Short mmCIF file of C-alpha atoms in Angstrom, two decimals:
data_model
loop_
_atom_site.label_atom_id
_atom_site.label_comp_id
_atom_site.label_asym_id
_atom_site.label_seq_id
_atom_site.Cartn_x
_atom_site.Cartn_y
_atom_site.Cartn_z
CA ASN Y 1 141.31 61.06 84.76
CA LEU Y 2 144.44 58.96 85.51
CA ASP Y 3 146.58 62.09 85.63
CA ARG Y 4 144.72 64.07 88.17
CA GLU Y 5 146.76 67.29 87.89
CA ARG Y 6 146.17 67.35 84.19
CA MET Y 7 142.43 66.62 84.65
CA HIS Y 8 142.09 69.60 86.93
CA LYS Y 9 143.86 71.89 84.36
CA ILE Y 10 141.59 70.78 81.67
CA LEU Y 11 138.35 71.10 83.73
CA THR Y 12 139.27 74.49 85.10
CA GLY Y 13 140.21 75.65 81.64
CA ILE Y 14 136.85 74.67 80.28
CA ARG Y 15 135.11 76.24 83.35
CA ASP Y 16 137.01 79.58 82.75
CA ARG Y 17 136.73 79.74 78.92
CA ILE Y 18 133.54 77.93 77.86
CA LYS Y 19 130.74 79.16 80.05
CA ASP Y 20 128.01 77.04 78.42
CA ALA Y 21 129.92 73.77 78.20
CA ARG Y 22 127.84 70.65 78.66
CA LEU Y 23 130.08 67.65 79.33
CA HIS Y 24 129.28 63.98 79.38
CA PHE Y 25 131.52 61.14 80.34
CA PRO Y 26 129.89 57.92 79.09
CA ASN Y 27 132.78 55.58 78.81
CA ALA Y 28 133.86 55.77 81.86
CA LEU Y 29 135.63 57.53 84.69
CA ARG Y 30 138.27 55.52 86.80
CA SER Y 31 136.48 56.09 90.08
CA ASP Y 32 138.98 55.00 92.58
CA VAL Y 33 141.61 57.59 91.62
CA LEU Y 34 139.06 60.42 92.03
CA GLU Y 35 138.81 62.30 95.27
CA PRO Y 36 135.28 63.36 96.32
CA GLU Y 37 136.15 67.10 95.89
CA ASP Y 38 136.98 66.36 92.19
CA MET Y 39 133.35 65.93 91.36
CA ALA Y 40 132.62 69.55 92.23
CA VAL Y 41 135.33 70.58 89.71
CA PHE Y 42 133.58 68.34 87.08
CA LYS Y 43 130.25 70.10 87.88
CA GLN Y 44 131.79 73.59 87.68
CA ALA Y 45 133.14 72.67 84.23
CA GLY Y 46 129.65 71.90 83.01
CA THR Y 47 129.43 68.10 83.54
CA ILE Y 48 125.98 66.72 83.05
CA SER Y 49 126.59 63.04 83.36
CA ALA Y 50 129.16 60.61 84.18
CA VAL Y 51 129.70 56.80 84.19
CA PHE Y 52 131.59 54.71 86.64
CA ALA Y 53 132.61 51.16 85.47
CA ILE Y 54 132.65 49.04 88.75
CA GLU Y 55 132.21 45.58 87.03
CA THR Y 56 132.24 43.61 90.36
CA SER Y 57 132.39 44.25 94.07
CA SER Y 58 134.31 41.03 94.58
CA PRO Y 59 138.07 41.54 95.41
CA ARG Y 60 138.79 38.09 94.08
CA LEU Y 61 137.12 38.86 90.69
CA GLN Y 62 138.68 42.36 90.61
CA LYS Y 63 142.09 40.58 90.83
CA MET Y 64 141.13 37.95 88.26
CA ILE Y 65 140.14 40.54 85.66
CA ARG Y 66 143.15 42.70 86.62
CA LYS Y 67 141.14 45.81 87.19
CA ASN Y 68 141.92 45.89 90.91
CA LEU Y 69 139.47 48.67 91.59
CA ASN Y 70 139.36 50.06 95.26
CA ILE Y 71 135.73 49.68 95.98
CA ASP Y 72 135.69 51.96 98.98
CA ARG Y 73 137.38 54.86 97.07
CA ALA Y 74 135.02 54.22 94.11
CA SER Y 75 131.95 54.44 96.41
CA ARG Y 76 133.12 57.81 97.72
CA ALA Y 77 133.62 59.15 94.25
CA MET Y 78 130.20 57.95 93.06
CA LYS Y 79 128.51 59.44 96.15
CA ALA Y 80 130.27 62.81 95.58
CA SER Y 81 129.10 62.73 91.89
CA VAL Y 82 125.42 62.40 92.89
CA GLU Y 83 125.79 65.03 95.54
CA ALA Y 84 127.30 67.42 92.97
CA GLY Y 85 124.17 67.00 90.85
CA ILE Y 86 125.78 64.92 88.11
CA TYR Y 87 123.52 62.23 86.56
CA SER Y 88 125.58 59.22 87.67
CA THR Y 89 125.51 55.68 86.20
CA GLY Y 90 127.29 52.46 87.28
CA TYR Y 91 128.27 49.68 84.93
CA PHE Y 92 128.27 46.18 86.54
CA MET Y 93 128.80 42.67 85.23
CA LEU Y 94 127.32 39.37 86.49
CA GLY Y 95 128.61 35.95 85.50
CA PHE Y 96 132.39 36.10 85.26
CA PRO Y 97 134.21 32.83 84.89
CA THR Y 98 134.24 31.10 88.35
CA GLU Y 99 131.87 33.58 89.79
CA SER Y 100 129.48 32.18 92.41
CA TYR Y 101 125.87 33.18 93.18
CA GLU Y 102 127.07 34.83 96.35
CA GLU Y 103 129.59 36.97 94.61
CA ALA Y 104 127.05 38.06 92.00
CA SER Y 105 124.56 38.85 94.78
CA ALA Y 106 127.09 40.94 96.57
CA THR Y 107 127.67 43.02 93.44
CA VAL Y 108 123.91 43.58 93.10
CA ASP Y 109 123.77 44.51 96.77
CA PHE Y 110 126.55 46.94 96.33
CA ALA Y 111 124.82 48.62 93.40
CA ALA Y 112 121.48 48.74 95.26
CA ARG Y 113 123.17 50.41 98.30
CA SER Y 114 124.82 52.97 96.18
CA SER Y 115 123.42 56.45 95.62
CA LEU Y 116 123.74 56.15 91.79
CA HIS Y 117 120.84 57.35 89.70
CA ARG Y 118 121.24 54.55 87.14
CA ALA Y 119 122.84 51.10 86.82
CA LEU Y 120 123.34 48.69 83.91
CA PHE Y 121 124.08 45.06 84.48
CA PHE Y 122 125.77 43.23 81.74
CA ASN Y 123 127.00 39.56 81.23
CA PRO Y 124 130.69 39.11 80.29
CA ILE Y 125 131.06 38.06 76.78
CA PRO Y 126 134.18 36.05 75.77
CA PHE Y 127 134.74 37.52 72.30
CA THR Y 128 137.07 35.40 70.14
CA GLY Y 129 140.76 36.32 70.58
CA THR Y 130 140.36 37.80 73.99
CA GLU Y 131 141.88 36.69 77.23
CA LEU Y 132 138.38 36.29 78.74
CA ALA Y 133 137.70 33.69 75.95
CA GLU Y 134 140.76 31.78 77.05
CA ILE Y 135 139.69 31.86 80.64
CA ALA Y 136 136.26 30.79 79.82
CA SER Y 137 137.18 28.05 77.40
CA ASP Y 138 136.83 25.14 79.86
CA SER Y 139 133.43 26.45 81.04
CA LEU Y 140 132.20 26.60 77.39
CA LYS Y 141 133.47 23.15 76.63
CA ASN Y 142 131.78 21.74 79.73
CA LYS Y 143 128.47 23.44 79.03
CA LYS Y 144 128.57 22.50 75.34
CA ASP Y 145 127.48 26.08 74.58
CA ILE Y 146 127.39 27.27 70.89
CA PHE Y 147 129.42 30.29 70.71
CA ASP Y 148 129.20 32.35 67.51
CA PRO Y 149 131.23 35.61 67.93
CA LEU Y 150 129.38 37.15 65.00
CA LYS Y 151 126.08 36.98 66.87
CA MET Y 152 127.30 38.21 70.27
CA ASN Y 153 125.65 41.33 71.76
CA TYR Y 154 127.17 42.76 74.92
CA GLN Y 155 123.77 43.87 76.10
CA ILE Y 156 121.66 40.83 75.62
CA THR Y 157 122.97 37.21 75.80
CA THR Y 158 121.99 33.83 77.16
CA LEU Y 159 125.66 32.55 77.39
CA ASN Y 160 126.67 31.48 80.87
CA ILE Y 161 130.39 31.17 81.53
CA SER Y 162 130.15 31.57 85.31
CA ALA Y 163 130.26 28.88 88.01
CA MET Y 164 126.49 29.29 88.62
CA PRO Y 165 123.93 26.95 87.06
CA ASP Y 166 121.78 28.68 84.46
CA HIS Y 167 118.81 29.15 86.80
CA GLU Y 168 120.85 30.99 89.37
CA LEU Y 169 122.45 33.43 86.84
CA GLN Y 170 118.95 33.95 85.41
CA LYS Y 171 117.64 34.69 88.94
CA ILE Y 172 120.30 37.26 89.88
CA SER Y 173 120.04 38.97 86.44
CA ASN Y 174 116.32 39.29 86.78
CA LEU Y 175 116.63 40.54 90.46
CA ALA Y 176 119.39 43.14 89.79
CA TYR Y 177 117.16 45.90 88.15
CA LYS Y 178 114.38 45.30 90.61
CA ARG Y 179 116.70 45.69 93.58
CA PHE Y 180 118.30 48.76 92.07
CA TYR Y 181 115.24 50.89 91.00
CA ILE Y 182 112.47 49.79 93.42
CA ASN Y 183 113.97 52.12 96.02
CA PRO Y 184 112.02 55.20 97.34
CA GLN Y 185 115.22 57.26 97.82
CA ARG Y 186 116.52 56.62 94.39
CA ILE Y 187 113.15 57.39 92.87
CA LEU Y 188 113.18 60.84 94.59
CA ARG Y 189 116.75 61.47 93.42
CA LEU Y 190 115.66 60.73 89.85
CA MET Y 191 112.58 62.86 90.10
CA LYS Y 192 114.75 65.76 91.37
CA LEU Y 193 116.94 65.44 88.35
CA VAL Y 194 113.92 65.07 86.04
CA ILE Y 195 112.77 68.52 87.34
CA GLN Y 196 116.25 70.15 87.11
CA GLN Y 197 117.43 68.57 83.83
CA PRO Y 198 114.41 67.41 81.87
CA GLU Y 199 116.49 67.08 78.70
CA LEU Y 200 118.30 64.12 80.15
CA PHE Y 201 115.13 62.06 80.56
CA SER Y 202 113.55 61.40 77.16
CA PHE Y 203 110.51 59.10 76.96
CA LYS Y 204 112.89 56.55 75.47
CA ARG Y 205 115.16 56.65 78.47
CA LEU Y 206 112.42 56.47 81.00
CA ALA Y 207 110.75 53.53 79.08
CA GLY Y 208 114.10 51.76 78.98
CA MET Y 209 114.33 51.95 82.82
CA PHE Y 210 110.86 50.46 83.04
CA VAL Y 211 111.69 47.66 80.62
CA PHE Y 212 115.02 46.71 82.35
CA THR Y 213 113.40 46.81 85.74
CA PHE Y 214 110.10 44.94 85.25
CA LEU Y 215 110.33 42.69 82.08
CA PRO Y 216 111.95 39.30 82.37
CA LYS Y 217 115.37 38.79 80.76
CA PRO Y 218 115.90 36.22 78.00
CA GLN Y 219 115.94 32.66 79.32
CA ARG Y 220 119.20 30.78 79.39
CA ASN Y 221 119.58 27.48 77.69
#
């Protein structure tokens, strides 16, 4: 969606030519170049679900990772997506190099305040050969962490490359899902979608939400 004019041509073409299209955008829309009215066009083209990769609400960390996302514009696009009836997910990261507990908490607060239906919180993984691995190298040396790139999993890891002590990163990681999902308004929005689009909510997906919300995360070394 970086070329907005081309995006509109594609979506309106699908809308006009494929009446039963069911579109999913799992990997992920650049939210701060979308206008709120764009999400109605996505919906008219048959969009069922969309993902918005926010990563962090910290302007400092946005600059460090060179994503430079405009958080206010991203918020408006996500809100419009939910209002259009699109199952909307946010991707977030906790534990960037030099990230403080206050910055991680602000990202969790941002996610919890959003109207998103779903959120996933990941820890940044410094895979060998990446710039992130170079940035995190001093932290890894100081912590004496054992880093085996063949055993890395971007969903579950106990590796801490942030400025937080392990117990603080553990605390905010455990709190994130509870803050996000234990919200009456969000529960009502999810129930509305379950009724409207039951095929989106398999037992596996609902069970996954429960696990991520209430079960403790792996302990950090």
